[in-house]
Each structure stands twice: as C-alpha cells, then as structure tokens.
PDB file of N, CA and C in Angstrom:
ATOM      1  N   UNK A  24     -11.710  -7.691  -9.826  1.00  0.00           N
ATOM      2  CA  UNK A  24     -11.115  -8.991  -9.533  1.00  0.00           C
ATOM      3  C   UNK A  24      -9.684  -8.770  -9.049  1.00  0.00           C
ATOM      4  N   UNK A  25      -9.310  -9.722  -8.294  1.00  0.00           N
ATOM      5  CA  UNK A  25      -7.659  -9.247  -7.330  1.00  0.00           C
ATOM      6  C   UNK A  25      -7.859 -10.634  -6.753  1.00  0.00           C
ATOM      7  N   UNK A  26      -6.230 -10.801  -6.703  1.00  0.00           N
ATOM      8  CA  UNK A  26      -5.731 -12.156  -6.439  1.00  0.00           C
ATOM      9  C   UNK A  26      -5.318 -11.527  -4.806  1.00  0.00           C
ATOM     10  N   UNK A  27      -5.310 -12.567  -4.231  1.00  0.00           N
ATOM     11  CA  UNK A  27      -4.724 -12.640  -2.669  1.00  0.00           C
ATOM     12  C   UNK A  27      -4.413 -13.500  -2.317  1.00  0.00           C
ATOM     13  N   UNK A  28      -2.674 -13.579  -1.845  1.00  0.00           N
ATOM     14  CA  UNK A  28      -1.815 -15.145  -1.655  1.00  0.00           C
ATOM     15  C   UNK A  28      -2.421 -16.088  -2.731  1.00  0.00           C
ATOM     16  N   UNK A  29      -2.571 -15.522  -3.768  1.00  0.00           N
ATOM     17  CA  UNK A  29      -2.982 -16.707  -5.250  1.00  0.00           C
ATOM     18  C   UNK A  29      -4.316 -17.288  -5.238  1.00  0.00           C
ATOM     19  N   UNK A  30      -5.389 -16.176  -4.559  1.00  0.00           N
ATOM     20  CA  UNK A  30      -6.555 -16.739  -4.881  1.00  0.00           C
ATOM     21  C   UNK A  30      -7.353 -15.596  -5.274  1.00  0.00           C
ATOM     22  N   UNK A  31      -7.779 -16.053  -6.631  1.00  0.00           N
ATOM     23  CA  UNK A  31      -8.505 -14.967  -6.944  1.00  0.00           C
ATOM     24  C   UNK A  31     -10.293 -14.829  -6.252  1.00  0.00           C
ATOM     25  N   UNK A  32     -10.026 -13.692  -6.137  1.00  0.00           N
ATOM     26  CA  UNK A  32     -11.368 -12.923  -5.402  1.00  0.00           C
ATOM     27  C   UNK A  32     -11.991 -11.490  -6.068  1.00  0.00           C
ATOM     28  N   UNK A  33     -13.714 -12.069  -6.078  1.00  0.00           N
ATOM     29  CA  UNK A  33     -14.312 -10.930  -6.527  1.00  0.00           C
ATOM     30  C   UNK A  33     -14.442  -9.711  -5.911  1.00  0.00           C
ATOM     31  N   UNK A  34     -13.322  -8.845  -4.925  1.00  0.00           N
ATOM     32  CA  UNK A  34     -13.314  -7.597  -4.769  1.00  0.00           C
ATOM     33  C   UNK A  34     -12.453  -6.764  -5.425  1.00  0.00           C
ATOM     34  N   UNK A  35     -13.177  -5.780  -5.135  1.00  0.00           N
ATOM     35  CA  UNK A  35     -12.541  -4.011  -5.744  1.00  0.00           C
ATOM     36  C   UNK A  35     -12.174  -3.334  -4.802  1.00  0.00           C
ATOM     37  N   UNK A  36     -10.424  -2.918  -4.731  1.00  0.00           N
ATOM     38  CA  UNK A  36      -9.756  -2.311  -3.909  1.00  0.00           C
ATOM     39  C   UNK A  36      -9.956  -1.009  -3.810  1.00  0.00           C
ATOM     40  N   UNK A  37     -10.199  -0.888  -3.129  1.00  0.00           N
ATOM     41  CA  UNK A  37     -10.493   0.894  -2.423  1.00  0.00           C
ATOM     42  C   UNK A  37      -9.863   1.247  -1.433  1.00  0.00           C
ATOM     43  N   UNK A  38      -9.278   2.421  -1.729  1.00  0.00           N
ATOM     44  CA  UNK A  38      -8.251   3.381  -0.941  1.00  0.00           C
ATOM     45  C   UNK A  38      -9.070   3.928   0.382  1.00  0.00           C
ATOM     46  N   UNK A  39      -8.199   3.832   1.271  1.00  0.00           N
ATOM     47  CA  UNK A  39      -9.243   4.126   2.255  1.00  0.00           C
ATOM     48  C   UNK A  39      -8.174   4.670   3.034  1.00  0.00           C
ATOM     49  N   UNK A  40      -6.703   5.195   2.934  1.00  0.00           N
ATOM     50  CA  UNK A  40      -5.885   6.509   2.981  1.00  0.00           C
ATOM     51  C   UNK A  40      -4.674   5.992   3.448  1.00  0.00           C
ATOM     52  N   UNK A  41      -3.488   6.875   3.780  1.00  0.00           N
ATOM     53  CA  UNK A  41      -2.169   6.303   3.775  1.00  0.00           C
ATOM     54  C   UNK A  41      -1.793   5.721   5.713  1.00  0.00           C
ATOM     55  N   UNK A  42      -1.355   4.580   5.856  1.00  0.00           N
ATOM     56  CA  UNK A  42      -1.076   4.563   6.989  1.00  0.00           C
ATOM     57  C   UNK A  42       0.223   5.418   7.494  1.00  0.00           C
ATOM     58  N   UNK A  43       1.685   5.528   6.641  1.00  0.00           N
ATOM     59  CA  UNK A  43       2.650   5.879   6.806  1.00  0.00           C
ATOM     60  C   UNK A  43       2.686   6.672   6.268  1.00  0.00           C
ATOM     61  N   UNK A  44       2.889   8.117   6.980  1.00  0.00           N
ATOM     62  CA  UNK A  44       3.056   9.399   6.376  1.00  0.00           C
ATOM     63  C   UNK A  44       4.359   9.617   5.833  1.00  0.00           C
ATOM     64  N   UNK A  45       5.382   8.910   6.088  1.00  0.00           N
ATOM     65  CA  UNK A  45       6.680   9.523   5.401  1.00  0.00           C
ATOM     66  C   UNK A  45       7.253   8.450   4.245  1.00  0.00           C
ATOM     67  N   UNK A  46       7.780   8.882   3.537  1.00  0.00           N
ATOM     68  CA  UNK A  46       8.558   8.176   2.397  1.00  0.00           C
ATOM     69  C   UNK A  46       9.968   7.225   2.783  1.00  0.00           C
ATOM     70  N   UNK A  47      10.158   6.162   2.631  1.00  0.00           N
ATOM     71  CA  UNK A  47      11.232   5.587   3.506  1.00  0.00           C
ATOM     72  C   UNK A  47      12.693   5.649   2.258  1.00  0.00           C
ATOM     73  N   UNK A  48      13.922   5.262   2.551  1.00  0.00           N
ATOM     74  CA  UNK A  48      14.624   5.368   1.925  1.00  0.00           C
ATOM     75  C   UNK A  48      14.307   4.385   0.253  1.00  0.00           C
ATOM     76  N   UNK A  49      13.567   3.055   0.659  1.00  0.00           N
ATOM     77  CA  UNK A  49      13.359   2.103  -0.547  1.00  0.00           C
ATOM     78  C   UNK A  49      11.713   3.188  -1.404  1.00  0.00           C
ATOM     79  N   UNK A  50      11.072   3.937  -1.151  1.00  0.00           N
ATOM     80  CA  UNK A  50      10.487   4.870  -1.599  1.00  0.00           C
ATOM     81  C   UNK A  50       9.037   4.034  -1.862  1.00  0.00           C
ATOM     82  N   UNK A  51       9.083   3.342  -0.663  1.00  0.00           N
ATOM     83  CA  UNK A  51       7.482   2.121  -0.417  1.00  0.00           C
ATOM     84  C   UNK A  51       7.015   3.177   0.653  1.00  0.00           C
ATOM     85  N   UNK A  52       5.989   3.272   0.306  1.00  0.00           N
ATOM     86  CA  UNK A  52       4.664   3.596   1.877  1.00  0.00           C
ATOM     87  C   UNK A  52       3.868   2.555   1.889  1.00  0.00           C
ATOM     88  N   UNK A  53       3.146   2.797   2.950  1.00  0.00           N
ATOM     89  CA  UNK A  53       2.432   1.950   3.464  1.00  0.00           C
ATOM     90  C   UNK A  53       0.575   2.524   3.749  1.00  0.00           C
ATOM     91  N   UNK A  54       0.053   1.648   3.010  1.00  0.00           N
ATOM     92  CA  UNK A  54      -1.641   2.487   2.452  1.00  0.00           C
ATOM     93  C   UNK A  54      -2.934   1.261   3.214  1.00  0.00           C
ATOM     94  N   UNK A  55      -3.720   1.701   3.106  1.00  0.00           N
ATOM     95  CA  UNK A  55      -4.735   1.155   3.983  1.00  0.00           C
ATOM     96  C   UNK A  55      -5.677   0.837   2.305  1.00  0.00           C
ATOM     97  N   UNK A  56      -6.135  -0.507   2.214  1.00  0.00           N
ATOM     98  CA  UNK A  56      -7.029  -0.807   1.285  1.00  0.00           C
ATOM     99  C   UNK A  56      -8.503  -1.764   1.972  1.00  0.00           C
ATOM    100  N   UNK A  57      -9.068  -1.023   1.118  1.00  0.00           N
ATOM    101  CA  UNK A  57     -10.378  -1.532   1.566  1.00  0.00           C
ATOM    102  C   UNK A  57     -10.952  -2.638   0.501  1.00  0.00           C
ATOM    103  N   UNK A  58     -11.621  -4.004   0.899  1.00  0.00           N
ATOM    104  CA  UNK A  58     -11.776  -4.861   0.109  1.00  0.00           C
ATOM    105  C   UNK A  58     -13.243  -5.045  -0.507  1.00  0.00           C
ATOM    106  N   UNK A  59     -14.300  -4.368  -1.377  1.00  0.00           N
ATOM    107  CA  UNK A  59     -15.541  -3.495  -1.394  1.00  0.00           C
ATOM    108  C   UNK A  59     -16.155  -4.933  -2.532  1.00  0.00           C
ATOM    109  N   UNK A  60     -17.286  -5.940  -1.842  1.00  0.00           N
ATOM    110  CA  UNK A  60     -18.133  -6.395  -2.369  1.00  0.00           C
ATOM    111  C   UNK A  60     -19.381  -6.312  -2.392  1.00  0.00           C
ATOM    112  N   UNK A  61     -20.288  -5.710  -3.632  1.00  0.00           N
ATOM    113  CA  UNK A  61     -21.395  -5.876  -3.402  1.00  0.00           C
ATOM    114  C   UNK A  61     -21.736  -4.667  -2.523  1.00  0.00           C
ATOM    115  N   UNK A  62     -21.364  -3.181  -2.417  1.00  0.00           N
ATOM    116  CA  UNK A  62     -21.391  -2.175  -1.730  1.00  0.00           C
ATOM    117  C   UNK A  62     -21.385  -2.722  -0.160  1.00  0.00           C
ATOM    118  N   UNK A  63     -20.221  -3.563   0.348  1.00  0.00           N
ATOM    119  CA  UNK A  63     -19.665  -3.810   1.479  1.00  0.00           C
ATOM    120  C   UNK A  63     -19.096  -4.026   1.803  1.00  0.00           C
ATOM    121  N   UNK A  64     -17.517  -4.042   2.821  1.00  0.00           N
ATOM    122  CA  UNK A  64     -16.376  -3.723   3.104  1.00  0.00           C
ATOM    123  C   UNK A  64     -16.385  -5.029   3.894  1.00  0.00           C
ATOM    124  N   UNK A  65     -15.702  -5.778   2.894  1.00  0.00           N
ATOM    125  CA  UNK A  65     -15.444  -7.245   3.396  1.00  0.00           C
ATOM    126  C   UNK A  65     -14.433  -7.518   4.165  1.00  0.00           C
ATOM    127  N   UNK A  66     -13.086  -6.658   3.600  1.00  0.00           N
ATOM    128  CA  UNK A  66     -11.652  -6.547   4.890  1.00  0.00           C
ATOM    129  C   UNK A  66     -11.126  -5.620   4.406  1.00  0.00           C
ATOM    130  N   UNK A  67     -10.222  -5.389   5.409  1.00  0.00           N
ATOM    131  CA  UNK A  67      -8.754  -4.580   5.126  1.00  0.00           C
ATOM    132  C   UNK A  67      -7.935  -4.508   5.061  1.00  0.00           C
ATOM    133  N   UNK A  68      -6.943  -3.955   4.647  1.00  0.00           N
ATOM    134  CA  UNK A  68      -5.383  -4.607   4.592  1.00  0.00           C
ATOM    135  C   UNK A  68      -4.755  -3.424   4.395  1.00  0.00           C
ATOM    136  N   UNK A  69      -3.443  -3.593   5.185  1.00  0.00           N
ATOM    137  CA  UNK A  69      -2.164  -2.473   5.059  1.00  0.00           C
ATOM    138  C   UNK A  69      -0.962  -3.260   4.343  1.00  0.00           C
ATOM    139  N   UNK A  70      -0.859  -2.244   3.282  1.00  0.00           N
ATOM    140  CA  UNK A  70      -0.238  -2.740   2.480  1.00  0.00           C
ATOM    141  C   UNK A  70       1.139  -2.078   1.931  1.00  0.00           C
ATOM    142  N   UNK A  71       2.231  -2.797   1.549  1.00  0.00           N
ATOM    143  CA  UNK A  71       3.283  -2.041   1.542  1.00  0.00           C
ATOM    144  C   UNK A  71       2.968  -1.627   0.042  1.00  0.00           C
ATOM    145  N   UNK A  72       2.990  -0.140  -0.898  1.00  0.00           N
ATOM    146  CA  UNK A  72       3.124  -0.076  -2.406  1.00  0.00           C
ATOM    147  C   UNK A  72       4.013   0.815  -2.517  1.00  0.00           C
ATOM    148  N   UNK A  73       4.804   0.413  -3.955  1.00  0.00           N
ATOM    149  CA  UNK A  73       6.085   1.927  -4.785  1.00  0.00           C
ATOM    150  C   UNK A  73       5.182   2.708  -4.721  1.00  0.00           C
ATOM    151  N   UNK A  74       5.966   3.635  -4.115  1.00  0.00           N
ATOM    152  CA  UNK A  74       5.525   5.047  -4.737  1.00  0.00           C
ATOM    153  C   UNK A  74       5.629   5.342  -6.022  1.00  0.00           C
ATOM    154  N   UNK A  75       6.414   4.730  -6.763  1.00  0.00           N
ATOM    155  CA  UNK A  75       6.367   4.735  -7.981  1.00  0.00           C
ATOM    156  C   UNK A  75       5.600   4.676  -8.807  1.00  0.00           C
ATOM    157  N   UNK A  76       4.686   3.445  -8.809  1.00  0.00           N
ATOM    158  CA  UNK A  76       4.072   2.947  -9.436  1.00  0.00           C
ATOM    159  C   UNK A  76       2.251   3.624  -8.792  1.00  0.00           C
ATOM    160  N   UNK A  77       2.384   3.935  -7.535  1.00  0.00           N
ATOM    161  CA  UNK A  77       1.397   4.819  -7.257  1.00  0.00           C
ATOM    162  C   UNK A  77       0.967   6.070  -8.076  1.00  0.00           C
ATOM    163  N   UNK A  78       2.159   6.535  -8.117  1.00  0.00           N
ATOM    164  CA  UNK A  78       2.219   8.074  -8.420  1.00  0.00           C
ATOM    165  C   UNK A  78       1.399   9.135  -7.181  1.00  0.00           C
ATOM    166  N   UNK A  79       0.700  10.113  -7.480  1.00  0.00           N
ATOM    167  CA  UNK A  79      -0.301  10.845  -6.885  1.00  0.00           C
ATOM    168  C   UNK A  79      -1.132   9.674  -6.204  1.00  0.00           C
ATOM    169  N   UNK A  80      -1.192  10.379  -4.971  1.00  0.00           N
ATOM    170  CA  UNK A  80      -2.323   9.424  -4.183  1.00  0.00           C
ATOM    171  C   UNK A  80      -3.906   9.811  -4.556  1.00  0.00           C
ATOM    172  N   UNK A  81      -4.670   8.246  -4.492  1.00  0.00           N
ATOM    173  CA  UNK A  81      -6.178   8.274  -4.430  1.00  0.00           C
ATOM    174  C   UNK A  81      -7.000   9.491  -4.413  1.00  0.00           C
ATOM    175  N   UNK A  82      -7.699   9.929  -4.052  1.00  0.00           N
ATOM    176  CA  UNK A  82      -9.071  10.100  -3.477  1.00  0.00           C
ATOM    177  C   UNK A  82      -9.151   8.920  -2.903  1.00  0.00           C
ATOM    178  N   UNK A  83      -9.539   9.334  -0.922  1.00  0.00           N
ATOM    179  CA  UNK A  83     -10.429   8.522  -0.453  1.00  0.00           C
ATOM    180  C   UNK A  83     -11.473   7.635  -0.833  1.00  0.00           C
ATOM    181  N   UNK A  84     -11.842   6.729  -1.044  1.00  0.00           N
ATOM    182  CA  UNK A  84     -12.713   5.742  -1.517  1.00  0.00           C
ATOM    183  C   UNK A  84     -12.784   5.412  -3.057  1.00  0.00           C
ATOM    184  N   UNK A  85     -11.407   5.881  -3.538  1.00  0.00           N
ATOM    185  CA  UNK A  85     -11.852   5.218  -4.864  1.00  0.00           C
ATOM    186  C   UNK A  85     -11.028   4.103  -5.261  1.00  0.00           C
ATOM    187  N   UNK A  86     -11.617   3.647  -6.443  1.00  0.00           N
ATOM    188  CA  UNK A  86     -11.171   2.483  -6.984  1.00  0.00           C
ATOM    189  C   UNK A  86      -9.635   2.593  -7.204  1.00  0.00           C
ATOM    190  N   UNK A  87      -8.656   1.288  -6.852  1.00  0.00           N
ATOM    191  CA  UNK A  87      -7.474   1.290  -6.657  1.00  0.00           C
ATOM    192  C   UNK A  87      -7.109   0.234  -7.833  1.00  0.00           C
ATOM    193  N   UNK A  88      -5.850   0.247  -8.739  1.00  0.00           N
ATOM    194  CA  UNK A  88      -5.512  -0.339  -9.896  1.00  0.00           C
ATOM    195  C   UNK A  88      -4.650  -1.372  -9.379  1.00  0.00           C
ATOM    196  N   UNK A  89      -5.355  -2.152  -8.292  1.00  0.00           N
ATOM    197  CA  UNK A  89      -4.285  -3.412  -8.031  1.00  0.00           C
ATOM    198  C   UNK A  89      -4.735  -4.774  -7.982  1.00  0.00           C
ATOM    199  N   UNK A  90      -3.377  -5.558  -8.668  1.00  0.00           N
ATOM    200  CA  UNK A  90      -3.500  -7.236  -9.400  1.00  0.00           C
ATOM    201  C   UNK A  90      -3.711  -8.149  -8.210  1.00  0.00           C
ATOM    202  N   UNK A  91      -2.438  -8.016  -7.348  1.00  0.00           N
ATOM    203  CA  UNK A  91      -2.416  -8.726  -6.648  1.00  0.00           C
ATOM    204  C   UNK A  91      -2.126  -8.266  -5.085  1.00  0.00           C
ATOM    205  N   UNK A  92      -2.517  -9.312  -4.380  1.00  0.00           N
ATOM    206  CA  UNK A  92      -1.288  -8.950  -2.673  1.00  0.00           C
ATOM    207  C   UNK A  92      -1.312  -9.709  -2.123  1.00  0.00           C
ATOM    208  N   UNK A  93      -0.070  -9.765  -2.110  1.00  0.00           N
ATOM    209  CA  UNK A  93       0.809 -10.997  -0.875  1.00  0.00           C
ATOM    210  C   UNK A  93       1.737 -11.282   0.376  1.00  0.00           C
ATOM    211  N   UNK A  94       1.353 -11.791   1.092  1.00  0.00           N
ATOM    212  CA  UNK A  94       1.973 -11.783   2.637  1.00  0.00           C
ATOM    213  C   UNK A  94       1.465 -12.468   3.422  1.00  0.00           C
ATOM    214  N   UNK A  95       1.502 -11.670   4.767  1.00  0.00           N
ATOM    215  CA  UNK A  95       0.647 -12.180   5.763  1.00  0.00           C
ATOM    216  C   UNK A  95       0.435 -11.194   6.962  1.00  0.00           C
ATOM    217  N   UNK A  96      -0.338 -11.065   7.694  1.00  0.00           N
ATOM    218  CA  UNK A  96      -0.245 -10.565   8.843  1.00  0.00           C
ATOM    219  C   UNK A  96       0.954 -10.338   9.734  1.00  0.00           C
ATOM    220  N   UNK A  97       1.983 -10.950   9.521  1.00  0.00           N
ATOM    221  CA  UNK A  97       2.853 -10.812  10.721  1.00  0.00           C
ATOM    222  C   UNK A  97       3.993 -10.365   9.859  1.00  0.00           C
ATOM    223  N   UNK A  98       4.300 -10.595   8.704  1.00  0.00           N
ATOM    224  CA  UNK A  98       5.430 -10.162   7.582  1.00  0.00           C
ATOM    225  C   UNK A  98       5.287  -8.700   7.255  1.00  0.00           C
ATOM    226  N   UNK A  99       3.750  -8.532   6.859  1.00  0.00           N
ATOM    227  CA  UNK A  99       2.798  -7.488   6.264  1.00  0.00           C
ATOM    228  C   UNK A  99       2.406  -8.214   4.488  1.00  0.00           C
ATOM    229  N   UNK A 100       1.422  -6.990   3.951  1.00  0.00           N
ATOM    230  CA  UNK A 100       1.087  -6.922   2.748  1.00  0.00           C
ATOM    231  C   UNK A 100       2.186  -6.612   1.465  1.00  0.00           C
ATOM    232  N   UNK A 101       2.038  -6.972   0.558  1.00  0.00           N
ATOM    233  CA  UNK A 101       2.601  -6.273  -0.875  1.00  0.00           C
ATOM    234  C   UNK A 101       1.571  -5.990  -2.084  1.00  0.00           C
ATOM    235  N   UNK A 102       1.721  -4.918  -2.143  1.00  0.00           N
ATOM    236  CA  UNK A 102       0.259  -4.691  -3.400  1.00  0.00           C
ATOM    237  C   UNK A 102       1.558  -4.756  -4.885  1.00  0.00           C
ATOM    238  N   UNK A 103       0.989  -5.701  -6.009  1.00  0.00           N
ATOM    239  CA  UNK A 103       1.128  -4.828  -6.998  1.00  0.00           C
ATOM    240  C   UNK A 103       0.222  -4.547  -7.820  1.00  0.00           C
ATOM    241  N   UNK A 104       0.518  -3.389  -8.714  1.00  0.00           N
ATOM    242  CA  UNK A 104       0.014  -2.448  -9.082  1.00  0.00           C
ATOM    243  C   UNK A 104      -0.135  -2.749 -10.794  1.00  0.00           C
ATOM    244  N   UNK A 105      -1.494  -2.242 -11.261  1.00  0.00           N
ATOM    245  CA  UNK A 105      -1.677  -2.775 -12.465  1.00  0.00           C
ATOM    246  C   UNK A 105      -1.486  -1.294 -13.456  1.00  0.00           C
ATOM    247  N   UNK A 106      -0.983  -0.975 -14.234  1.00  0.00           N
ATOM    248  CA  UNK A 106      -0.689  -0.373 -15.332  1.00  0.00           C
ATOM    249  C   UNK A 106      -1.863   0.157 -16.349  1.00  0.00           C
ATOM    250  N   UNK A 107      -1.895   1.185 -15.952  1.00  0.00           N
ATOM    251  CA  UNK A 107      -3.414   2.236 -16.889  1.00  0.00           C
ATOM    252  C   UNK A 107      -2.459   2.172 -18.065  1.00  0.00           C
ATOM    253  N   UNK A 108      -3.520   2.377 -19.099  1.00  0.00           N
ATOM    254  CA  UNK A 108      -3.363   2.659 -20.526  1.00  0.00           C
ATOM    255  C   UNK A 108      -2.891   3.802 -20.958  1.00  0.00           C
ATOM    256  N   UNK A 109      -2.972   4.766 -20.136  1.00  0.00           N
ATOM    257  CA  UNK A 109      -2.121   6.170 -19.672  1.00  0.00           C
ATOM    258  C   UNK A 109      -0.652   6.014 -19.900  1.00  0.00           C
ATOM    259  N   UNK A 110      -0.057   5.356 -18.236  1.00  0.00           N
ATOM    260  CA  UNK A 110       0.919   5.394 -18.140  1.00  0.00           C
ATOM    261  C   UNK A 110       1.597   4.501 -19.510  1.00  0.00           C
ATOM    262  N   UNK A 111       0.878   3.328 -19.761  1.00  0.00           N
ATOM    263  CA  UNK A 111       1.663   2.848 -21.254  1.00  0.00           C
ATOM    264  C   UNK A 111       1.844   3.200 -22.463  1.00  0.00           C
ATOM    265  N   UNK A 112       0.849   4.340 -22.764  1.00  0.00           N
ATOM    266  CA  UNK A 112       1.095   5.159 -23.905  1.00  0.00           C
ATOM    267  C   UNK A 112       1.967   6.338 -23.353  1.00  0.00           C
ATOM    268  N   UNK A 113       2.112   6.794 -22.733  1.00  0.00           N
ATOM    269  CA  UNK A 113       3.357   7.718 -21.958  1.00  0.00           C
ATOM    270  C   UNK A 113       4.819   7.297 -22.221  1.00  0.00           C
ATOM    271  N   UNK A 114       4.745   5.578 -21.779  1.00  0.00           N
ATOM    272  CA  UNK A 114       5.674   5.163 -22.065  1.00  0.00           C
ATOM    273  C   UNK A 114       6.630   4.636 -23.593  1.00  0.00           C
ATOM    274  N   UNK A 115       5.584   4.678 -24.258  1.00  0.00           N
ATOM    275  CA  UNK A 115       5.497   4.133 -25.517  1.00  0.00           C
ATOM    276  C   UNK A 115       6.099   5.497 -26.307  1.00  0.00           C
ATOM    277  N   UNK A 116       5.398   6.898 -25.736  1.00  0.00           N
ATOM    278  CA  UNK A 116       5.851   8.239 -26.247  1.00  0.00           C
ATOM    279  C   UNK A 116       7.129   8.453 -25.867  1.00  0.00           C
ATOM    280  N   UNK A 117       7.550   8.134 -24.842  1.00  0.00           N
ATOM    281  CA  UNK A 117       8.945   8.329 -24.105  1.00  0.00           C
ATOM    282  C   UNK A 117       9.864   8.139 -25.037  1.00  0.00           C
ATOM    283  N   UNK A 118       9.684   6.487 -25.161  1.00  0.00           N
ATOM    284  CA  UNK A 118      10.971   5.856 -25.891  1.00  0.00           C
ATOM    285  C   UNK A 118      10.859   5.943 -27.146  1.00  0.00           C
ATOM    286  N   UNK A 119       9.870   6.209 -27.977  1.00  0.00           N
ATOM    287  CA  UNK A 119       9.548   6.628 -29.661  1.00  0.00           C
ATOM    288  C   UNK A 119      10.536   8.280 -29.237  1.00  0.00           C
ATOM    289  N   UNK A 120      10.445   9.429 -28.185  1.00  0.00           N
ATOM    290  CA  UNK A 120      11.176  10.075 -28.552  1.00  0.00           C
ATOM    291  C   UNK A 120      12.392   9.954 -28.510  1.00  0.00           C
ATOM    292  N   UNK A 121      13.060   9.159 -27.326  1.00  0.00           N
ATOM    293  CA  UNK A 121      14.058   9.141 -27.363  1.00  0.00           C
ATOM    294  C   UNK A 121      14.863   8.079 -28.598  1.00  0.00           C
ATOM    295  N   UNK A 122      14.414   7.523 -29.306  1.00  0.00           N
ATOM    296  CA  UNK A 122      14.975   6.715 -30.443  1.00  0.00           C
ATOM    297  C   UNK A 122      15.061   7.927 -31.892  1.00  0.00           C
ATOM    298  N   UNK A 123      14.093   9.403 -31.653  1.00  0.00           N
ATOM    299  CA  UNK A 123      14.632   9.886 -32.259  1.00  0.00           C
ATOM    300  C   UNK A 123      15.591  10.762 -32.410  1.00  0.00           C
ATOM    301  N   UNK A 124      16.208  11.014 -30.958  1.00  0.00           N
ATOM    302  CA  UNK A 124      17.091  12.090 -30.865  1.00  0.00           C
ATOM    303  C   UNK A 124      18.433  11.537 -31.137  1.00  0.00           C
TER     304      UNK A 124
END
C-alpha cells in the first residue's frame, strides 16, 4: 500500500534502477520506481530519494520501503521512505550507548 499526492493505492514499489548516477551536493538521487499490481507494472515514476534514508541501493526488481510520493510531472517526484525495524533498533542501540558513556 503507498499513498500518491494523498491517495492511497494498492501498489508495491519496485526498484527498477537509478536514473542519476551521481550524488548531488543536497545528497538526493534520483531512482526509477516501478508501480507492481497484481504481477503488472501499472506506472512509473522518477523519483527524487535521500540517500540517506536509502542507504545501499536495491536489487533490481525488488520490493522498495516507500510511504508516500508527491509532485508532479513537471516539478518531479518525492519518495518518502518508510523505516525497517533494523534501522530502529540500530537506532535505539545508538543512543542507549551513547547515554552510557
């Protein structure tokens, strides 16, 4: 499930590879997502995401951890990015250590 311009829709985002090969100074690239219902590729979208919050890129065709995206065609896309249980227990370890040093 993924919202688009505030409507939620039953697809699953799939990586389908980076449009912009270089890293810009704000540290956004720009990624190609595929919109996969029902084993079929309903649209596509280029989308601006942090690298941050990316981390390591995809594998080609797999499932992508994103909430929402908003824009338009002529502005462009914004993906954000939904938060694995990973990165929040990572985070949770972070700051438990640093409260003990």
């Amino acid at each position: 499930m993924i919202t688009i311009n505030h409507e939620p829709k039953a697809y699953t985002p799939i990586f389908l590879g980076t449009t912009q090969h270089s890293i810009r100074l704000s540290l956004e690239i720009i990624i190609m997502i595929g919109m996969k219902l029902n084993d079929n590729m309903i649209a596509t979208y280029n989308v601006t995401v942090s690298a941050i919050e990316l981390g390591k890129l995809p594998n080609i065709g797999s499932e992508m951890m994103i909430d929402e995206i908003t824009g338009s065609e002529l502005a462009g896309f914004k993906a954000k990015m939904r938060r694995c249980s990973y990165t929040k227990k990572m985070d949770y370890f972070y700051s438990v250590r640093k409260m003990k040093v």
